[in-house]
PDB file of C-alpha atoms in Angstrom:
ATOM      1  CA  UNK A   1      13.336 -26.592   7.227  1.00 65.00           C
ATOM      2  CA  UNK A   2      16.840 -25.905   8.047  1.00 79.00           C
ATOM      3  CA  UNK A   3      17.631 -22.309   8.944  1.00 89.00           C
ATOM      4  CA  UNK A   4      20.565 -20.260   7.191  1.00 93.00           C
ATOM      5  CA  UNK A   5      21.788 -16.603   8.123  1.00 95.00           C
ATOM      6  CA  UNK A   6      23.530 -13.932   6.492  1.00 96.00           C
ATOM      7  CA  UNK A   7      25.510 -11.012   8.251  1.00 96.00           C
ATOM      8  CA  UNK A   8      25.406  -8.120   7.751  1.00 95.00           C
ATOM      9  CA  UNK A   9      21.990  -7.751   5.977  1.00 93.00           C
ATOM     10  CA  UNK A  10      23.271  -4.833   4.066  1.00 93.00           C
ATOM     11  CA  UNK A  11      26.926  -3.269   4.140  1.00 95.00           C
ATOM     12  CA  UNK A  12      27.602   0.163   2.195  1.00 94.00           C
ATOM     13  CA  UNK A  13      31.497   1.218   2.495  1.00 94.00           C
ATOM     14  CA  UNK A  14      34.151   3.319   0.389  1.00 95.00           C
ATOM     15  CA  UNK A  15      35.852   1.909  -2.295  1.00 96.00           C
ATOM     16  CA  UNK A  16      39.193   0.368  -2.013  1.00 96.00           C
ATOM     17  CA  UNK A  17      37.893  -1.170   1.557  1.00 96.00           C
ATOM     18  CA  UNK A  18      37.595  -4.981   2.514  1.00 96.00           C
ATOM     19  CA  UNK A  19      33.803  -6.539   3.678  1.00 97.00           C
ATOM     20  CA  UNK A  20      33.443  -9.602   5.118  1.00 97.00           C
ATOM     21  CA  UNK A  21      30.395 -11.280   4.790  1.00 97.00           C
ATOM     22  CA  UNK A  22      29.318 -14.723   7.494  1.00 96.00           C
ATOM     23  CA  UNK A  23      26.971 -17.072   6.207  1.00 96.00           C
ATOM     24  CA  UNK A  24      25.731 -19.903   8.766  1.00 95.00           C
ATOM     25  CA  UNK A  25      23.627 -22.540   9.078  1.00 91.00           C
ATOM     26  CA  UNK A  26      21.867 -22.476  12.476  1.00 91.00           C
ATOM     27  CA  UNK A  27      20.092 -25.898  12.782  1.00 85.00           C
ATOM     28  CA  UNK A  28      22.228 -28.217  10.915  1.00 82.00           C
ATOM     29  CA  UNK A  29      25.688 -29.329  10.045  1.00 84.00           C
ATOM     30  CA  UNK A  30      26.404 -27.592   6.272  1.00 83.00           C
ATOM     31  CA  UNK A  31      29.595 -29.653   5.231  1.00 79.00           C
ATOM     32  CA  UNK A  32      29.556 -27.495   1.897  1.00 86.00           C
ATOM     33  CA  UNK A  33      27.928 -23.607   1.343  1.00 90.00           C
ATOM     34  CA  UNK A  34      27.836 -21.818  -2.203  1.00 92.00           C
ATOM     35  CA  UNK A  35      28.293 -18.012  -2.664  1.00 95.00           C
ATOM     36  CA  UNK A  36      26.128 -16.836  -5.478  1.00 94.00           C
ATOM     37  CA  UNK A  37      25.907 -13.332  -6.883  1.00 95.00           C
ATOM     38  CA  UNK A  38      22.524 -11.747  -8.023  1.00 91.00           C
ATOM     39  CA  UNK A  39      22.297  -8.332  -9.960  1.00 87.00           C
ATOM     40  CA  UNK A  40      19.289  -6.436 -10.116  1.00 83.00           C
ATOM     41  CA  UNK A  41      16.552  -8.543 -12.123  1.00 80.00           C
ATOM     42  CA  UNK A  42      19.122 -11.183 -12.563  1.00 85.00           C
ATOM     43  CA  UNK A  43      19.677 -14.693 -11.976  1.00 88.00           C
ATOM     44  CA  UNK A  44      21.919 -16.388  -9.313  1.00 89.00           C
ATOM     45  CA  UNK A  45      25.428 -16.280 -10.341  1.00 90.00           C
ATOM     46  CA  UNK A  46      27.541 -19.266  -8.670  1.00 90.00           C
ATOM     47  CA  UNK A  47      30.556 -17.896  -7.308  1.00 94.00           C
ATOM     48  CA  UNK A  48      32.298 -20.791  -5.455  1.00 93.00           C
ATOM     49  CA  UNK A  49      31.851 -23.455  -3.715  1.00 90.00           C
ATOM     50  CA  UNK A  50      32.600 -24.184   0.187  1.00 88.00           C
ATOM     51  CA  UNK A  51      33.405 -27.147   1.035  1.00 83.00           C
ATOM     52  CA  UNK A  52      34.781 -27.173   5.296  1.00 79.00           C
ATOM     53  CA  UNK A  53      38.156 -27.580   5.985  1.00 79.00           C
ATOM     54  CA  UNK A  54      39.316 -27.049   2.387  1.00 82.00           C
ATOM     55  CA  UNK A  55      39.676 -24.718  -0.428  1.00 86.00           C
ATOM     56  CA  UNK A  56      36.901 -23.172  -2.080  1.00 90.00           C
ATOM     57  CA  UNK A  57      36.466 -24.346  -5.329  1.00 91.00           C
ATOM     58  CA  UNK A  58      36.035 -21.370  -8.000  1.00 94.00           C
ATOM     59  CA  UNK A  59      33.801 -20.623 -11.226  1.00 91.00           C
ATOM     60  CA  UNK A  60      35.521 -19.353 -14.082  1.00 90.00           C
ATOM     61  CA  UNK A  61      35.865 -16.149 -14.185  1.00 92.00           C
ATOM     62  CA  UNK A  62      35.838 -15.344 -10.231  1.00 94.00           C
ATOM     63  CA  UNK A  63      38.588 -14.069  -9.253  1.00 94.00           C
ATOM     64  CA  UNK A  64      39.692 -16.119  -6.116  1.00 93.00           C
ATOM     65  CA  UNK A  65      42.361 -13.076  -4.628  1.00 94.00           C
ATOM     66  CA  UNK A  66      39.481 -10.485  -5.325  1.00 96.00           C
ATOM     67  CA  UNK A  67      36.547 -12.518  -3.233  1.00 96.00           C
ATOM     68  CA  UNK A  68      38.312 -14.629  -0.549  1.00 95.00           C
ATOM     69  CA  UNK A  69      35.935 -17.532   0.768  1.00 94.00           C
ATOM     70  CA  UNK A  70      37.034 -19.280   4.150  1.00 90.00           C
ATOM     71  CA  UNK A  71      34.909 -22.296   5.953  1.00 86.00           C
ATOM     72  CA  UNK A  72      36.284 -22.718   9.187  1.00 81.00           C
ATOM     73  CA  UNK A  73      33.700 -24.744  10.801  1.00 87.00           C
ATOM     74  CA  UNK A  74      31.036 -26.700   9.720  1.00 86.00           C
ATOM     75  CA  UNK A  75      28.706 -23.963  10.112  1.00 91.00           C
ATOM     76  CA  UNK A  76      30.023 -20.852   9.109  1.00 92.00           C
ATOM     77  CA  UNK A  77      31.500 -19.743   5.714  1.00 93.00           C
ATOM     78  CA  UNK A  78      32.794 -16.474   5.385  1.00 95.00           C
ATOM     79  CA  UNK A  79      33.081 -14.115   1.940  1.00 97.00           C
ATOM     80  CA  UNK A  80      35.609 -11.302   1.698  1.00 97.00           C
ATOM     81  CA  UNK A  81      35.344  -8.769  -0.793  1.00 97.00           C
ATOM     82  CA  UNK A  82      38.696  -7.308  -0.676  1.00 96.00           C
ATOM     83  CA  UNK A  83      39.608  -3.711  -1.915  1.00 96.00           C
ATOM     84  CA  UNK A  84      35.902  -3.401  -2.974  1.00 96.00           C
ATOM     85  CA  UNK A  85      35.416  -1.345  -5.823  1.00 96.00           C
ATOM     86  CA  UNK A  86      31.713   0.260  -7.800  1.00 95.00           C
ATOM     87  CA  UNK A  87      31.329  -2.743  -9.554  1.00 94.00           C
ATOM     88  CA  UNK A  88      31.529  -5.017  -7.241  1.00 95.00           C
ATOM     89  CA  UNK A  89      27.894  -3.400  -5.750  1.00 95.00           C
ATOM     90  CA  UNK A  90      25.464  -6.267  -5.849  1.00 94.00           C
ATOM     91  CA  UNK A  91      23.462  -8.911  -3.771  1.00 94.00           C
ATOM     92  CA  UNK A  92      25.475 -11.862  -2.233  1.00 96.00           C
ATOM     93  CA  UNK A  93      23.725 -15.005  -0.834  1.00 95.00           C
ATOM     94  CA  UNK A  94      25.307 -17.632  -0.162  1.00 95.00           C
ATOM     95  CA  UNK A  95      22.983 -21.347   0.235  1.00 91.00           C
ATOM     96  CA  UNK A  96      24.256 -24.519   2.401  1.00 89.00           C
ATOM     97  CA  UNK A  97      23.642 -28.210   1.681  1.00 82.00           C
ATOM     98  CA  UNK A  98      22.445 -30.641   4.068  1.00 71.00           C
ATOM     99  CA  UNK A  99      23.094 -33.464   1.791  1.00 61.00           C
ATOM    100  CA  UNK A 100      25.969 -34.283  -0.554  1.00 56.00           C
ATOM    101  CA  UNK A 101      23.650 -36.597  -2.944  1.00 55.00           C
ATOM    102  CA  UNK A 102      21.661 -33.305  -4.774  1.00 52.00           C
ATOM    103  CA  UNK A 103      20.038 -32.822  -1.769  1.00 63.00           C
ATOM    104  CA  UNK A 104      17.820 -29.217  -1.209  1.00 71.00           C
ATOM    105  CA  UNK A 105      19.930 -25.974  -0.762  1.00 79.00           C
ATOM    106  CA  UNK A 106      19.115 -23.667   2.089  1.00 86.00           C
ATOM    107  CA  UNK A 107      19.677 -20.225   1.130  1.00 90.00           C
ATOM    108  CA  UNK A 108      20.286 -17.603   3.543  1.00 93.00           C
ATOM    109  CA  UNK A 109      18.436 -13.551   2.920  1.00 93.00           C
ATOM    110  CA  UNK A 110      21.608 -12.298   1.024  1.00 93.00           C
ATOM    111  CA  UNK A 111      23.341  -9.514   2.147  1.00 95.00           C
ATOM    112  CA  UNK A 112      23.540  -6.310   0.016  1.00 94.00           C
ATOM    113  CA  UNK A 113      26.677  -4.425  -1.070  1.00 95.00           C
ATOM    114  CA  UNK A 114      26.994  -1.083  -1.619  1.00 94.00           C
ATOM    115  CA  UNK A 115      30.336   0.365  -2.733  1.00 95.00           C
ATOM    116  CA  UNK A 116      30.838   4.029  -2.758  1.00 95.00           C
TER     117      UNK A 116
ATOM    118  CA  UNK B   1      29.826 -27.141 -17.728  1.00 75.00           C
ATOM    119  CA  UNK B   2      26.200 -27.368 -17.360  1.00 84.00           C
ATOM    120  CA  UNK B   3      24.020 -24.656 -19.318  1.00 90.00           C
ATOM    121  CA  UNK B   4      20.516 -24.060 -18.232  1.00 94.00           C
ATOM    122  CA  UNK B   5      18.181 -22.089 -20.322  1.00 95.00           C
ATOM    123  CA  UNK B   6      14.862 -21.250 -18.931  1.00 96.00           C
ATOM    124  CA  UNK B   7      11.505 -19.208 -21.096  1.00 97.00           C
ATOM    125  CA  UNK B   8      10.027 -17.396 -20.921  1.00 97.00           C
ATOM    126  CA  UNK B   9      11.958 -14.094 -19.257  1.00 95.00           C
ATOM    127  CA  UNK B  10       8.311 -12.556 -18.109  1.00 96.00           C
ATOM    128  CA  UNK B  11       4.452 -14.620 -18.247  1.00 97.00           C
ATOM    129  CA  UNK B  12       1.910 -12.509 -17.571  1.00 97.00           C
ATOM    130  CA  UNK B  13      -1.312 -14.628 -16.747  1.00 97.00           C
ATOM    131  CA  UNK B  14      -5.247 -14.027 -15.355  1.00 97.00           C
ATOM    132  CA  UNK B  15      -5.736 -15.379 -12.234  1.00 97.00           C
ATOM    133  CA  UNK B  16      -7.001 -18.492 -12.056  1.00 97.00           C
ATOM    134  CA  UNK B  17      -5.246 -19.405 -15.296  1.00 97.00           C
ATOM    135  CA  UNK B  18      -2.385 -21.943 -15.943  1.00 98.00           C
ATOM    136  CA  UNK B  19       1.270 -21.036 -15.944  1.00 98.00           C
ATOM    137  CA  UNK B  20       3.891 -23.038 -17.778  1.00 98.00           C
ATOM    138  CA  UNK B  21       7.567 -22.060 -17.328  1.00 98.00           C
ATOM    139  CA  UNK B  22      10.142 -24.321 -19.739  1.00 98.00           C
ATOM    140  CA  UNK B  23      14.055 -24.912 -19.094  1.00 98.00           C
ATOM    141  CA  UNK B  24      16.759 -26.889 -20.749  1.00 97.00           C
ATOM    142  CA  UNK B  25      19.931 -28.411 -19.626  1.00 96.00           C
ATOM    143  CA  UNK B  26      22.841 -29.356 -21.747  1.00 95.00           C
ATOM    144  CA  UNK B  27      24.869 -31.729 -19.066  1.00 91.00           C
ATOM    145  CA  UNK B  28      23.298 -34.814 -19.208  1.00 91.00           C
ATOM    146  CA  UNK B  29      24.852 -36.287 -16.512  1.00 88.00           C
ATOM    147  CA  UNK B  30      22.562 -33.699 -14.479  1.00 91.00           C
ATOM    148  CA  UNK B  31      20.127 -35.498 -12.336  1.00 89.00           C
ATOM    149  CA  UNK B  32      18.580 -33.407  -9.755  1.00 89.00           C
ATOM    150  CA  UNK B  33      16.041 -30.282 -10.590  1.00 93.00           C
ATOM    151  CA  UNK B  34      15.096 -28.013  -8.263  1.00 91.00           C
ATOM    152  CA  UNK B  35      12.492 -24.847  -8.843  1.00 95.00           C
ATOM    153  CA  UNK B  36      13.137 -21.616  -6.623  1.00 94.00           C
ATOM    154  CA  UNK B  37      10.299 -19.020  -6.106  1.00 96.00           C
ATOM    155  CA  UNK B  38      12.144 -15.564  -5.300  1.00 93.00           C
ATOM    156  CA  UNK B  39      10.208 -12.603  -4.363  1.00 91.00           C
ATOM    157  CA  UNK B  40      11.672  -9.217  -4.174  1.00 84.00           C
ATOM    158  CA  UNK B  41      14.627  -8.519  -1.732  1.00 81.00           C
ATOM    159  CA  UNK B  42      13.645 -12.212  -0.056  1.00 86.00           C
ATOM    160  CA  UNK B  43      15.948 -15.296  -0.428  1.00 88.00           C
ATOM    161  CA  UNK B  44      14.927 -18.036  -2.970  1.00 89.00           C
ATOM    162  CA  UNK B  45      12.910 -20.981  -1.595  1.00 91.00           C
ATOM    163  CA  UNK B  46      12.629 -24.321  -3.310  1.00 89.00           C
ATOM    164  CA  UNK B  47       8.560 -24.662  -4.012  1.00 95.00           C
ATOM    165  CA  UNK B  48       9.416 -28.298  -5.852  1.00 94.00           C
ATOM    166  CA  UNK B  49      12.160 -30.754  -7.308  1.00 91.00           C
ATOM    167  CA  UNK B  50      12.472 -33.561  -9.357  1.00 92.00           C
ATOM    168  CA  UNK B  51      15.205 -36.150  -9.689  1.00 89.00           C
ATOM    169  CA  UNK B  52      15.595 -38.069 -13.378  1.00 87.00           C
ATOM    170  CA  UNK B  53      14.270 -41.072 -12.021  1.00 86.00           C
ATOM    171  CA  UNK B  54      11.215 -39.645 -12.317  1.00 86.00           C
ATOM    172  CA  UNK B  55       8.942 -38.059 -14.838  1.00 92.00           C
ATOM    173  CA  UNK B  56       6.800 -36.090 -13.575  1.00 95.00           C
ATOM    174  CA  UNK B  57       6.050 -34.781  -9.649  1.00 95.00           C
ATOM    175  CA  UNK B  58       2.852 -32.579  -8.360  1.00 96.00           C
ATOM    176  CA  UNK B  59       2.346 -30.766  -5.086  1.00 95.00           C
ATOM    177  CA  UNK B  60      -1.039 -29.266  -4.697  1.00 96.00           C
ATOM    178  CA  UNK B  61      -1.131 -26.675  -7.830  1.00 97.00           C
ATOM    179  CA  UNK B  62       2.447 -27.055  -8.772  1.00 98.00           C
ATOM    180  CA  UNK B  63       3.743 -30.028 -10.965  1.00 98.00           C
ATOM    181  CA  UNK B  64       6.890 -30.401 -12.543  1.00 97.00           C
ATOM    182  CA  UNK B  65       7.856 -32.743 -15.657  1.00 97.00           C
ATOM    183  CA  UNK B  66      10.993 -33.960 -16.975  1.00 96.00           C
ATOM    184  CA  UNK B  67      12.128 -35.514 -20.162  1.00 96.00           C
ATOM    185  CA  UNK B  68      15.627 -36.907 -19.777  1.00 93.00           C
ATOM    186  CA  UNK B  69      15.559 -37.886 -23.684  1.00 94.00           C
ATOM    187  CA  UNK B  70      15.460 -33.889 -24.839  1.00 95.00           C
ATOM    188  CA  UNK B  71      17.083 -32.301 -21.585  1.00 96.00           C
ATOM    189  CA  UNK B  72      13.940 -30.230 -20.420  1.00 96.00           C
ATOM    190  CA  UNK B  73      12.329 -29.610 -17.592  1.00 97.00           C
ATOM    191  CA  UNK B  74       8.951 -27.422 -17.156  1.00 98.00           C
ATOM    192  CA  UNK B  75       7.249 -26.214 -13.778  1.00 98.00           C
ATOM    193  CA  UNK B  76       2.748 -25.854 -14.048  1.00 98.00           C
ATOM    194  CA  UNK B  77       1.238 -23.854 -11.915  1.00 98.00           C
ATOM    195  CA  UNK B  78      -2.742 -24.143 -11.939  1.00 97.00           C
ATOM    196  CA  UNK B  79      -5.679 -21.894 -10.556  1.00 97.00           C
ATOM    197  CA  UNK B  80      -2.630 -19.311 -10.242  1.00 98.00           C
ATOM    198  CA  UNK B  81      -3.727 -16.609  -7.600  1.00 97.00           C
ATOM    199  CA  UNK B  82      -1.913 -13.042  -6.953  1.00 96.00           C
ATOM    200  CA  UNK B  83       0.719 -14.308  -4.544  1.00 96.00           C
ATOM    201  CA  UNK B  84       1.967 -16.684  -6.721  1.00 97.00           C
ATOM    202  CA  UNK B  85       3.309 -13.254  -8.410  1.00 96.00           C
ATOM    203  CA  UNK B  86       7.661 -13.689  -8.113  1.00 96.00           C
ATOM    204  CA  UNK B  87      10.728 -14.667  -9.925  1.00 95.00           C
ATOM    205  CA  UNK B  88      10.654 -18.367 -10.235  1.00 97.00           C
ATOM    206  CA  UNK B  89      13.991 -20.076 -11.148  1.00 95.00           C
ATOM    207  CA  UNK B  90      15.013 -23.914 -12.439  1.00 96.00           C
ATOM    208  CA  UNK B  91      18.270 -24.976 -11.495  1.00 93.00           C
ATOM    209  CA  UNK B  92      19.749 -28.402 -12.719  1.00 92.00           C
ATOM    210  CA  UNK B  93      22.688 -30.547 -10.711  1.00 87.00           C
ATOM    211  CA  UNK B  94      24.668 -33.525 -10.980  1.00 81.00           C
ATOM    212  CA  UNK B  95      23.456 -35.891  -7.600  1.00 60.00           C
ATOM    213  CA  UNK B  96      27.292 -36.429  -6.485  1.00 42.00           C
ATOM    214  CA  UNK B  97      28.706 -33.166  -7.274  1.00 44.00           C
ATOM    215  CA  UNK B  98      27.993 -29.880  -5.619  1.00 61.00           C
ATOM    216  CA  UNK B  99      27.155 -27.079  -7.873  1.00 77.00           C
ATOM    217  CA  UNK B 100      23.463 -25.944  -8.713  1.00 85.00           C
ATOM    218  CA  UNK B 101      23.190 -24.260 -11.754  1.00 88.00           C
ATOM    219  CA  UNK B 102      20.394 -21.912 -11.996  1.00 91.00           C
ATOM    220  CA  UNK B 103      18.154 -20.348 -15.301  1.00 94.00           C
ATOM    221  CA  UNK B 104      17.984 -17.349 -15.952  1.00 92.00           C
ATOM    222  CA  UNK B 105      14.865 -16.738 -14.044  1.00 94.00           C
ATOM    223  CA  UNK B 106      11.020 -15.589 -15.062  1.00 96.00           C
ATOM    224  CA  UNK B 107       9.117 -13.143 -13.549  1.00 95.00           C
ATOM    225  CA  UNK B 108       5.178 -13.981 -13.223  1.00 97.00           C
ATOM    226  CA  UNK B 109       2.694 -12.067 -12.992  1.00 97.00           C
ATOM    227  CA  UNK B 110      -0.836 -12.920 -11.579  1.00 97.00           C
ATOM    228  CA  UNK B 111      -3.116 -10.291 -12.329  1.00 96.00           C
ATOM    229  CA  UNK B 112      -6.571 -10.290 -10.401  1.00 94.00           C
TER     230      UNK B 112
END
């Protein structure tokens, strides 16, 4: 199946800081990647949606200056996390979409954030 | 938007028993249903889908069945063994739009 990585695996940094998180699809051509958010024992929280070459299309409630989504190339997404604060410790994975018809997500191994 | 309920939270079961896990949609233009299997601190992977031209789809032990009519979806899994033990998750989506929109998730147990 088609391969998708996450960098870094796990992050821990001081509040008020910025994290930047890369998603990519290695294998395949992702024209649109999702960022979901997962709390402990929780489900997967859809954050945005990628799509490349435009902007990323937020849920309600996200707040779109607070976690800054960029997809520059068809196979890389990145998620910024600016001025990171305690709450905003949790696990971030983001999935890519070979298809645009419904087609399987690929999700990549999440990347953990610890905020001090 | 699209609301997806999914029961139970946690299912216990023998192994080698039957394990039936029940979710509901409320969008019904929704048309593609996917079932994730997480375990823990691992990245979800689809173990089946369906799309609602169907009604029902099996792989091996796992089936899943759909009834457009009352919005629900269910996954079986038969002869359940230990590693079948993880988080499974439904997720519903519309075929031409993007987002999946996931349950709330139940954790099963296989006990030896």
């Amino acid at each position: 199946g088609a391969v998708v990585s996450q960098h870094p695996s796990w992050v821990i940094c001081k509040s008020g800081t910025s994290v930047k998180i890369e998603c990519r699809s290695l294998d395949f051509q992702a024209t649109t990647m999702f960022w979901y958010r997962q709390f402990p024992k929780q489900s997967l929280m859809l954050m945005a949606t990628s799509n490349e070459g435009s902007k990323a299309t937020y849920e309600q409630g996200v707040e779109k200056d607070k976690f800054l989504i960029n997809h520059a190339s068809l196979t890389l997404s990145t998620l910024t996390v600016t001025s990171a604060h305690p709450e905003d410790s949790s696990f971030y994975i983001c999935s890519a979409r070979v298809r645009l018809d419904g087609g399987e997500q690929f999700f990549g191994p999440g990347t953990r954030l610890t905020v001090l | 938007g699209e609301n997806v309920e999914q029961h139970p939270s946690t299912l216990s079961v023998q192994e080698g028993d039957s394990a039936v896990i029940k979710c509901t949609y409320s969008d019904s233009a929704s048309n593609y249903f996917p079932w994730y299997k997480q375990e823990l601190g691992k990245r979800p992977q689809l173990i089946i889908d369906i799309r609602s031209n169907v009604g029902e789809k099996k792989d091996q032990r796992i089936a899943v069945t759909l009834n457009k009519t009352a919005k629900h979806f269910s996954l079986h899994i038969t002869e359940t063994q230990p590693e079948d033990s993880a988080v499974y998750f439904c997720a519903a989506s519309q075929g031409t739009g993007n987002q999946f929109y996931f349950g709330t998730g139940t954790s099963l147990t296989v006990i030896p």
